Amino acid sequence: MTRRTLIIATVAVLAIVAVAAVSLYFFGPQHRQLQTAAQPQITGKAQVGQPAPSFVVATTAGLFDLSKTTKPVFLEVFATWCPHCQHEAPIIDRVYRKYRGSVDFAAVSGSDTAMDGTSASSELDVLNWARRFNVQYPVAYDPLLNVANLYLQGGFPTIAIIGRDKKIAYLNSGEIPYGDLTTAIEKMLR
Amino acid sequence: MAISVLIVRVFLGGLLLVAGAMKIGHPAELAASIAGFRLLPAAVVGPLALALPYVEVLLGAYLVVGLFTRTVAAVAAFQFLCYGGAVASAVLRHIPANCGCFGPNDTAVADWPHVAFDLALAAASGFIVWWAPGAFAVDRRMQSA
């Protein structure tokens, strides 16, 4: 095989990969899941140091009304299809087991797409997600994405820690290590 | 020197082969990881997540066998510099982005050691560009044929 043939073959393979990637993204069987995953997420108005926007959600542990809580609050905005949220779930569970007595927890769904990445989100989808990933902390389905529109910071999961003074002490998104979360909580509890 | 280049080539190529292979079949996870860096529009992120694993495998295979070594090593160097730049920007913006470097089970969060590793890989690729193709390279056989 000549060098010229190899170059042509390589360019052809790269062109096929590029065309296949674009085609699969727009028309492939998993195109909706991919398009959802590739989207930059909403950025809400919540900011560290600012008063936490009020919200009420029905969690698996009962009604959660931010304005009526007396403890600090650990809030997660997640999507059931989001792999980072799935990775983060056991970490938040560990945090929940450690601080459930001194901090109120609420995880609220923030996407209109379900776990399979194609169908619409629903309460059942959120409950199935919690069961599948053995989530122990309270979760809530938010059909209007009100909490996401207030708190989401460009990506799932977004985690907010709110002090007793109802000000946001910590706000970040992505896979946040256990140590970072406990440090933020300890700092706020001091 | 030819043996040193071979060692670096096989190491870098092997790394790219493994990294690419571990991403194949998980485009949504990779898309979410890339989107997490908040640098590229969704219309680029999706196709990139689909194509990148195969490109990495191709680059890795070419480096291991030493085909188009100088060009491939230059592309790999550029790729590692892009990775390093993306990770550095995430660290500077305090975004705990997941690199997804080795597929969906790689949950490492972007940090400065990641940036240093990417720069080291870019430097190793530059070493290959300078001294290419090294021992046991297909390029060498093609030159002598």
mmCIF file of C-alpha atoms in Angstrom:
data_model
loop_
_atom_site.group_PDB
_atom_site.id
_atom_site.type_symbol
_atom_site.label_atom_id
_atom_site.label_comp_id
_atom_site.label_asym_id
_atom_site.label_seq_id
_atom_site.Cartn_x
_atom_site.Cartn_y
_atom_site.Cartn_z
ATOM 1 C CA MET A 1 0.000 0.000 0.000
ATOM 2 C CA THR A 2 1.432 3.382 -0.961
ATOM 3 C CA ARG A 3 1.654 6.423 1.272
ATOM 4 C CA ARG A 4 -0.800 8.251 -0.975
ATOM 5 C CA THR A 5 -3.387 5.461 -0.608
ATOM 6 C CA LEU A 6 -3.008 5.515 3.169
ATOM 7 C CA ILE A 7 -3.496 9.288 3.272
ATOM 8 C CA ILE A 8 -6.632 9.026 1.135
ATOM 9 C CA ALA A 9 -7.946 6.179 3.327
ATOM 10 C CA THR A 10 -7.305 8.182 6.518
ATOM 11 C CA VAL A 11 -9.011 11.287 5.164
ATOM 12 C CA ALA A 12 -11.941 9.131 4.002
ATOM 13 C CA VAL A 13 -12.287 7.512 7.451
ATOM 14 C CA LEU A 14 -12.195 10.923 9.174
ATOM 15 C CA ALA A 15 -14.782 12.302 6.734
ATOM 16 C CA ILE A 16 -17.064 9.305 7.326
ATOM 17 C CA VAL A 17 -16.714 9.704 11.120
ATOM 18 C CA ALA A 18 -17.518 13.429 10.866
ATOM 19 C CA VAL A 19 -20.567 12.914 8.627
ATOM 20 C CA ALA A 20 -21.801 9.998 10.769
ATOM 21 C CA ALA A 21 -21.394 12.063 13.961
ATOM 22 C CA VAL A 22 -23.361 15.016 12.601
ATOM 23 C CA SER A 23 -26.055 12.713 11.148
ATOM 24 C CA LEU A 24 -26.420 10.705 14.363
ATOM 25 C CA TYR A 25 -26.595 13.898 16.407
ATOM 26 C CA PHE A 26 -29.476 15.284 14.389
ATOM 27 C CA PHE A 27 -31.262 12.118 13.205
ATOM 28 C CA GLY A 28 -29.909 9.107 15.128
ATOM 29 C CA PRO A 29 -31.964 6.898 17.470
ATOM 30 C CA GLN A 30 -30.628 8.695 20.566
ATOM 31 C CA HIS A 31 -30.637 12.194 19.067
ATOM 32 C CA ARG A 32 -32.964 13.680 21.694
ATOM 33 C CA GLN A 33 -30.901 12.309 24.588
ATOM 34 C CA LEU A 34 -27.723 13.630 22.967
ATOM 35 C CA GLN A 35 -29.202 17.019 22.232
ATOM 36 C CA THR A 36 -30.431 17.306 25.825
ATOM 37 C CA ALA A 37 -27.042 16.297 27.209
ATOM 38 C CA ALA A 38 -25.207 18.741 24.945
ATOM 39 C CA GLN A 39 -27.369 21.735 25.855
ATOM 40 C CA PRO A 40 -25.955 24.443 28.065
ATOM 41 C CA GLN A 41 -28.372 24.623 30.978
ATOM 42 C CA ILE A 42 -30.276 27.581 32.420
ATOM 43 C CA THR A 43 -28.516 30.010 34.725
ATOM 44 C CA GLY A 44 -30.859 31.197 37.478
ATOM 45 C CA LYS A 45 -30.705 34.451 39.397
ATOM 46 C CA ALA A 46 -29.459 32.857 42.638
ATOM 47 C CA GLN A 47 -26.078 34.170 43.783
ATOM 48 C CA VAL A 48 -23.800 33.476 46.723
ATOM 49 C CA GLY A 49 -24.331 36.005 49.508
ATOM 50 C CA GLN A 50 -27.747 37.018 48.181
ATOM 51 C CA PRO A 51 -31.133 36.099 49.716
ATOM 52 C CA ALA A 52 -32.218 32.639 48.534
ATOM 53 C CA PRO A 53 -35.220 32.809 46.185
ATOM 54 C CA SER A 54 -38.207 31.245 47.922
ATOM 55 C CA PHE A 55 -39.813 28.029 46.680
ATOM 56 C CA VAL A 56 -42.192 25.290 47.773
ATOM 57 C CA VAL A 57 -41.995 21.690 46.543
ATOM 58 C CA ALA A 58 -43.607 18.388 47.491
ATOM 59 C CA THR A 59 -40.764 16.043 48.345
ATOM 60 C CA THR A 60 -40.825 12.328 49.154
ATOM 61 C CA ALA A 61 -40.478 13.407 52.825
ATOM 62 C CA GLY A 62 -43.376 15.885 52.716
ATOM 63 C CA LEU A 63 -43.946 19.506 51.775
ATOM 64 C CA PHE A 64 -40.807 21.636 51.709
ATOM 65 C CA ASP A 65 -41.293 25.396 52.060
ATOM 66 C CA LEU A 66 -38.011 27.314 52.140
ATOM 67 C CA SER A 67 -39.606 30.293 53.919
ATOM 68 C CA LYS A 68 -40.721 28.040 56.814
ATOM 69 C CA THR A 69 -37.503 26.137 57.435
ATOM 70 C CA THR A 70 -35.537 26.943 60.568
ATOM 71 C CA LYS A 71 -32.452 24.882 59.705
ATOM 72 C CA PRO A 72 -29.873 25.486 56.993
ATOM 73 C CA VAL A 73 -30.896 23.955 53.660
ATOM 74 C CA PHE A 74 -29.042 21.701 51.226
ATOM 75 C CA LEU A 75 -30.674 22.008 47.804
ATOM 76 C CA GLU A 76 -29.811 19.974 44.724
ATOM 77 C CA VAL A 77 -31.263 20.673 41.278
ATOM 78 C CA PHE A 78 -30.812 17.541 39.198
ATOM 79 C CA ALA A 79 -31.882 15.779 36.025
ATOM 80 C CA THR A 80 -32.663 12.070 36.025
ATOM 81 C CA TRP A 81 -30.914 11.580 32.640
ATOM 82 C CA CYS A 82 -27.759 13.383 33.808
ATOM 83 C CA PRO A 83 -24.817 11.007 34.420
ATOM 84 C CA HIS A 84 -23.141 13.521 36.737
ATOM 85 C CA CYS A 85 -26.276 13.594 38.921
ATOM 86 C CA GLN A 86 -26.216 9.804 38.992
ATOM 87 C CA HIS A 87 -22.570 9.871 40.107
ATOM 88 C CA GLU A 88 -23.312 12.595 42.665
ATOM 89 C CA ALA A 89 -26.284 10.752 44.252
ATOM 90 C CA PRO A 90 -24.215 8.464 46.550
ATOM 91 C CA ILE A 91 -22.079 11.454 47.587
ATOM 92 C CA ILE A 92 -25.156 13.466 48.574
ATOM 93 C CA ASP A 93 -26.497 10.403 50.362
ATOM 94 C CA ARG A 94 -23.327 10.330 52.465
ATOM 95 C CA VAL A 95 -23.724 14.041 53.205
ATOM 96 C CA TYR A 96 -27.395 13.448 54.048
ATOM 97 C CA ARG A 97 -26.573 10.655 56.492
ATOM 98 C CA LYS A 98 -24.070 12.887 58.256
ATOM 99 C CA TYR A 99 -26.073 16.121 58.458
ATOM 100 C CA ARG A 100 -29.743 15.119 58.268
ATOM 101 C CA GLY A 101 -30.242 16.168 61.909
ATOM 102 C CA SER A 102 -28.879 19.667 61.467
ATOM 103 C CA VAL A 103 -29.646 20.483 57.822
ATOM 104 C CA ASP A 104 -32.835 20.187 55.726
ATOM 105 C CA PHE A 105 -32.339 18.436 52.384
ATOM 106 C CA ALA A 106 -34.289 18.779 49.148
ATOM 107 C CA ALA A 107 -33.380 17.544 45.672
ATOM 108 C CA VAL A 108 -35.590 18.983 42.953
ATOM 109 C CA SER A 109 -35.844 17.841 39.334
ATOM 110 C CA GLY A 110 -34.858 20.533 36.849
ATOM 111 C CA SER A 111 -35.284 19.077 33.372
ATOM 112 C CA ASP A 112 -38.250 18.349 31.158
ATOM 113 C CA THR A 113 -36.543 15.187 29.854
ATOM 114 C CA ALA A 114 -36.797 11.819 31.607
ATOM 115 C CA MET A 115 -34.133 9.289 32.562
ATOM 116 C CA ASP A 116 -34.251 7.530 29.173
ATOM 117 C CA GLY A 117 -33.305 10.827 27.549
ATOM 118 C CA THR A 118 -36.216 10.733 25.120
ATOM 119 C CA SER A 119 -39.551 10.875 26.955
ATOM 120 C CA ALA A 120 -40.918 13.744 29.001
ATOM 121 C CA SER A 121 -40.073 13.948 32.705
ATOM 122 C CA SER A 122 -42.713 12.962 35.254
ATOM 123 C CA GLU A 123 -43.159 12.302 38.959
ATOM 124 C CA LEU A 124 -42.873 8.570 38.266
ATOM 125 C CA ASP A 125 -39.580 9.132 36.438
ATOM 126 C CA VAL A 126 -38.167 10.998 39.461
ATOM 127 C CA LEU A 127 -39.328 8.263 41.843
ATOM 128 C CA ASN A 128 -37.878 5.563 39.576
ATOM 129 C CA TRP A 129 -34.593 7.474 39.475
ATOM 130 C CA ALA A 130 -34.517 7.681 43.273
ATOM 131 C CA ARG A 131 -35.186 3.946 43.553
ATOM 132 C CA ARG A 132 -32.664 2.995 40.879
ATOM 133 C CA PHE A 133 -29.844 5.003 42.445
ATOM 134 C CA ASN A 134 -30.888 4.177 46.015
ATOM 135 C CA VAL A 135 -31.388 7.850 46.857
ATOM 136 C CA GLN A 136 -32.257 8.294 50.538
ATOM 137 C CA TYR A 137 -32.559 12.107 50.661
ATOM 138 C CA PRO A 138 -35.923 13.765 49.887
ATOM 139 C CA VAL A 139 -36.568 14.288 46.171
ATOM 140 C CA ALA A 140 -39.242 16.321 44.434
ATOM 141 C CA TYR A 141 -40.657 16.561 40.935
ATOM 142 C CA ASP A 142 -40.985 20.157 39.766
ATOM 143 C CA PRO A 143 -43.143 20.097 36.592
ATOM 144 C CA LEU A 144 -42.766 23.831 35.902
ATOM 145 C CA LEU A 145 -38.997 23.842 36.593
ATOM 146 C CA ASN A 146 -39.479 26.813 38.926
ATOM 147 C CA VAL A 147 -36.591 25.846 41.212
ATOM 148 C CA ALA A 148 -34.292 25.178 38.229
ATOM 149 C CA ASN A 149 -35.126 28.570 36.768
ATOM 150 C CA LEU A 150 -34.124 30.175 40.061
ATOM 151 C CA TYR A 151 -31.086 28.142 41.089
ATOM 152 C CA LEU A 152 -29.532 26.262 38.159
ATOM 153 C CA GLN A 153 -25.969 27.405 37.430
ATOM 154 C CA GLY A 154 -25.433 26.288 33.878
ATOM 155 C CA GLY A 155 -25.255 22.555 34.525
ATOM 156 C CA PHE A 156 -26.583 19.544 36.424
ATOM 157 C CA PRO A 157 -26.368 18.943 39.258
ATOM 158 C CA THR A 158 -26.423 22.384 40.845
ATOM 159 C CA ILE A 159 -26.030 22.424 44.606
ATOM 160 C CA ALA A 160 -26.990 25.342 46.830
ATOM 161 C CA ILE A 161 -26.426 25.557 50.573
ATOM 162 C CA ILE A 162 -28.641 28.113 52.265
ATOM 163 C CA GLY A 163 -27.998 29.464 55.740
ATOM 164 C CA ARG A 164 -30.460 30.012 58.587
ATOM 165 C CA ASP A 165 -30.477 33.663 57.537
ATOM 166 C CA LYS A 166 -31.914 32.471 54.173
ATOM 167 C CA LYS A 167 -28.860 33.697 52.312
ATOM 168 C CA ILE A 168 -27.010 31.488 49.844
ATOM 169 C CA ALA A 169 -23.741 30.384 51.406
ATOM 170 C CA TYR A 170 -22.609 28.006 48.648
ATOM 171 C CA LEU A 171 -23.609 27.537 45.020
ATOM 172 C CA ASN A 172 -21.896 25.337 42.485
ATOM 173 C CA SER A 173 -22.601 22.865 39.706
ATOM 174 C CA GLY A 174 -21.077 19.625 38.447
ATOM 175 C CA GLU A 175 -19.729 16.621 40.297
ATOM 176 C CA ILE A 176 -18.737 18.155 43.602
ATOM 177 C CA PRO A 177 -16.513 16.051 45.867
ATOM 178 C CA TYR A 178 -17.783 14.970 49.296
ATOM 179 C CA GLY A 179 -15.077 16.986 51.057
ATOM 180 C CA ASP A 180 -16.086 20.223 49.335
ATOM 181 C CA LEU A 181 -19.730 19.769 50.357
ATOM 182 C CA THR A 182 -18.957 18.926 53.985
ATOM 183 C CA THR A 183 -16.502 21.840 54.198
ATOM 184 C CA ALA A 184 -19.193 24.217 52.906
ATOM 185 C CA ILE A 185 -21.749 22.859 55.384
ATOM 186 C CA GLU A 186 -19.334 22.965 58.325
ATOM 187 C CA LYS A 187 -18.400 26.554 57.448
ATOM 188 C CA MET A 188 -22.062 27.513 57.466
ATOM 189 C CA LEU A 189 -22.883 25.647 60.686
ATOM 190 C CA ARG A 190 -20.068 27.394 62.586
ATOM 191 C CA MET B 1 16.903 8.257 20.451
ATOM 192 C CA ALA B 2 14.854 6.082 18.090
ATOM 193 C CA ILE B 3 14.023 3.708 20.967
ATOM 194 C CA SER B 4 13.020 6.631 23.247
ATOM 195 C CA VAL B 5 10.660 7.898 20.559
ATOM 196 C CA LEU B 6 9.221 4.399 20.198
ATOM 197 C CA ILE B 7 8.582 4.201 23.961
ATOM 198 C CA VAL B 8 6.879 7.617 24.045
ATOM 199 C CA ARG B 9 4.915 6.768 20.899
ATOM 200 C CA VAL B 10 3.605 3.500 22.332
ATOM 201 C CA PHE B 11 2.792 5.152 25.683
ATOM 202 C CA LEU B 12 0.900 8.060 24.117
ATOM 203 C CA GLY B 13 -0.736 5.893 21.488
ATOM 204 C CA GLY B 14 -1.795 3.340 24.096
ATOM 205 C CA LEU B 15 -3.211 6.098 26.279
ATOM 206 C CA LEU B 16 -5.247 7.503 23.383
ATOM 207 C CA LEU B 17 -6.421 4.015 22.387
ATOM 208 C CA VAL B 18 -7.628 3.251 25.921
ATOM 209 C CA ALA B 19 -9.178 6.704 26.433
ATOM 210 C CA GLY B 20 -10.995 6.546 23.092
ATOM 211 C CA ALA B 21 -12.165 2.949 23.527
ATOM 212 C CA MET B 22 -13.583 3.677 26.981
ATOM 213 C CA LYS B 23 -15.677 6.534 25.570
ATOM 214 C CA ILE B 24 -17.163 4.562 22.671
ATOM 215 C CA GLY B 25 -20.845 3.801 23.263
ATOM 216 C CA HIS B 26 -21.338 6.602 25.798
ATOM 217 C CA PRO B 27 -21.927 9.717 23.673
ATOM 218 C CA ALA B 28 -24.548 11.247 25.999
ATOM 219 C CA GLU B 29 -22.243 11.034 29.025
ATOM 220 C CA LEU B 30 -19.368 12.503 27.025
ATOM 221 C CA ALA B 31 -21.641 15.261 25.660
ATOM 222 C CA ALA B 32 -22.719 16.140 29.212
ATOM 223 C CA SER B 33 -19.049 16.243 30.285
ATOM 224 C CA ILE B 34 -18.048 18.494 27.374
ATOM 225 C CA ALA B 35 -21.111 20.715 27.886
ATOM 226 C CA GLY B 36 -20.107 20.983 31.561
ATOM 227 C CA PHE B 37 -17.069 23.030 30.539
ATOM 228 C CA ARG B 38 -19.427 25.639 29.044
ATOM 229 C CA LEU B 39 -17.075 26.474 26.186
ATOM 230 C CA LEU B 40 -18.764 25.115 23.068
ATOM 231 C CA PRO B 41 -22.283 25.426 21.621
ATOM 232 C CA ALA B 42 -24.568 22.362 21.784
ATOM 233 C CA ALA B 43 -24.483 21.899 17.992
ATOM 234 C CA VAL B 44 -20.712 21.332 18.287
ATOM 235 C CA VAL B 45 -20.764 19.405 21.586
ATOM 236 C CA GLY B 46 -23.082 16.625 20.327
ATOM 237 C CA PRO B 47 -21.219 15.675 17.131
ATOM 238 C CA LEU B 48 -17.897 16.090 18.949
ATOM 239 C CA ALA B 49 -19.017 13.619 21.626
ATOM 240 C CA LEU B 50 -19.896 11.127 18.901
ATOM 241 C CA ALA B 51 -16.712 11.556 16.838
ATOM 242 C CA LEU B 52 -14.003 12.188 19.438
ATOM 243 C CA PRO B 53 -13.651 8.596 20.729
ATOM 244 C CA TYR B 54 -13.065 7.258 17.202
ATOM 245 C CA VAL B 55 -10.601 10.038 16.395
ATOM 246 C CA GLU B 56 -8.673 9.236 19.580
ATOM 247 C CA VAL B 57 -8.581 5.535 18.707
ATOM 248 C CA LEU B 58 -7.353 6.361 15.194
ATOM 249 C CA LEU B 59 -4.657 8.732 16.491
ATOM 250 C CA GLY B 60 -3.617 6.162 19.092
ATOM 251 C CA ALA B 61 -3.336 3.345 16.557
ATOM 252 C CA TYR B 62 -1.305 5.495 14.148
ATOM 253 C CA LEU B 63 1.068 6.553 16.922
ATOM 254 C CA VAL B 64 1.599 2.972 18.084
ATOM 255 C CA VAL B 65 2.451 1.703 14.589
ATOM 256 C CA GLY B 66 4.280 4.907 13.632
ATOM 257 C CA LEU B 67 2.221 5.891 10.603
ATOM 258 C CA PHE B 68 2.206 9.578 9.598
ATOM 259 C CA THR B 69 3.977 9.947 12.933
ATOM 260 C CA ARG B 70 4.946 13.611 12.743
ATOM 261 C CA THR B 71 1.494 14.806 11.611
ATOM 262 C CA VAL B 72 -0.378 12.576 14.050
ATOM 263 C CA ALA B 73 1.848 13.626 16.955
ATOM 264 C CA ALA B 74 1.264 17.286 16.044
ATOM 265 C CA VAL B 75 -2.504 16.710 16.042
ATOM 266 C CA ALA B 76 -2.219 14.883 19.390
ATOM 267 C CA ALA B 77 -0.179 17.781 20.826
ATOM 268 C CA PHE B 78 -2.845 20.238 19.686
ATOM 269 C CA GLN B 79 -5.552 18.022 21.185
ATOM 270 C CA PHE B 80 -3.782 17.792 24.569
ATOM 271 C CA LEU B 81 -3.256 21.566 24.571
ATOM 272 C CA CYS B 82 -6.998 22.030 23.927
ATOM 273 C CA TYR B 83 -7.820 19.634 26.786
ATOM 274 C CA GLY B 84 -5.396 21.428 29.081
ATOM 275 C CA GLY B 85 -6.822 24.815 28.125
ATOM 276 C CA ALA B 86 -10.398 23.641 28.713
ATOM 277 C CA VAL B 87 -9.547 22.152 32.109
ATOM 278 C CA ALA B 88 -7.574 25.261 33.134
ATOM 279 C CA SER B 89 -10.474 27.515 32.159
ATOM 280 C CA ALA B 90 -12.884 25.356 34.217
ATOM 281 C CA VAL B 91 -10.563 25.533 37.238
ATOM 282 C CA LEU B 92 -10.177 29.307 36.877
ATOM 283 C CA ARG B 93 -13.945 29.758 36.578
ATOM 284 C CA HIS B 94 -14.487 27.467 39.621
ATOM 285 C CA ILE B 95 -16.551 25.025 37.561
ATOM 286 C CA PRO B 96 -16.186 21.486 38.941
ATOM 287 C CA ALA B 97 -16.392 20.042 35.427
ATOM 288 C CA ASN B 98 -15.986 16.316 35.019
ATOM 289 C CA CYS B 99 -13.267 15.623 32.450
ATOM 290 C CA GLY B 100 -14.721 12.296 31.281
ATOM 291 C CA CYS B 101 -11.220 11.564 29.944
ATOM 292 C CA PHE B 102 -11.600 7.788 30.345
ATOM 293 C CA GLY B 103 -15.322 7.341 29.782
ATOM 294 C CA PRO B 104 -18.375 7.656 32.007
ATOM 295 C CA ASN B 105 -16.759 5.886 34.979
ATOM 296 C CA ASP B 106 -14.019 8.512 35.148
ATOM 297 C CA THR B 107 -15.488 10.914 37.673
ATOM 298 C CA ALA B 108 -12.332 12.967 38.223
ATOM 299 C CA VAL B 109 -13.095 16.666 38.482
ATOM 300 C CA ALA B 110 -11.055 19.238 36.561
ATOM 301 C CA ASP B 111 -8.110 20.453 38.637
ATOM 302 C CA TRP B 112 -4.553 21.770 38.217
ATOM 303 C CA PRO B 113 -2.895 18.302 38.254
ATOM 304 C CA HIS B 114 -5.118 17.512 35.239
ATOM 305 C CA VAL B 115 -3.796 20.602 33.469
ATOM 306 C CA ALA B 116 -0.204 19.605 34.280
ATOM 307 C CA PHE B 117 -0.849 16.066 32.970
ATOM 308 C CA ASP B 118 -2.299 17.408 29.699
ATOM 309 C CA LEU B 119 0.660 19.759 29.257
ATOM 310 C CA ALA B 120 3.062 16.880 29.907
ATOM 311 C CA LEU B 121 1.269 14.821 27.250
ATOM 312 C CA ALA B 122 1.440 17.757 24.831
ATOM 313 C CA ALA B 123 5.185 18.032 25.537
ATOM 314 C CA ALA B 124 5.608 14.291 24.924
ATOM 315 C CA SER B 125 3.751 14.682 21.616
ATOM 316 C CA GLY B 126 6.061 17.583 20.756
ATOM 317 C CA PHE B 127 9.040 15.320 21.482
ATOM 318 C CA ILE B 128 7.687 12.831 18.928
ATOM 319 C CA VAL B 129 7.092 15.607 16.368
ATOM 320 C CA TRP B 130 10.737 16.676 16.744
ATOM 321 C CA TRP B 131 12.327 13.199 16.622
ATOM 322 C CA ALA B 132 9.772 11.295 14.480
ATOM 323 C CA PRO B 133 9.308 8.574 13.475
ATOM 324 C CA GLY B 134 11.438 6.517 15.927
ATOM 325 C CA ALA B 135 12.130 2.793 15.856
ATOM 326 C CA PHE B 136 9.779 0.184 14.380
ATOM 327 C CA ALA B 137 7.676 2.788 12.593
ATOM 328 C CA VAL B 138 5.686 2.096 9.439
ATOM 329 C CA ASP B 139 6.901 5.500 8.207
ATOM 330 C CA ARG B 140 10.501 4.232 8.272
ATOM 331 C CA ARG B 141 9.581 1.170 6.201
ATOM 332 C CA MET B 142 7.699 3.331 3.696
ATOM 333 C CA GLN B 143 10.687 5.683 3.369
ATOM 334 C CA SER B 144 13.042 2.790 2.660
ATOM 335 C CA ALA B 145 10.601 1.061 0.243
#
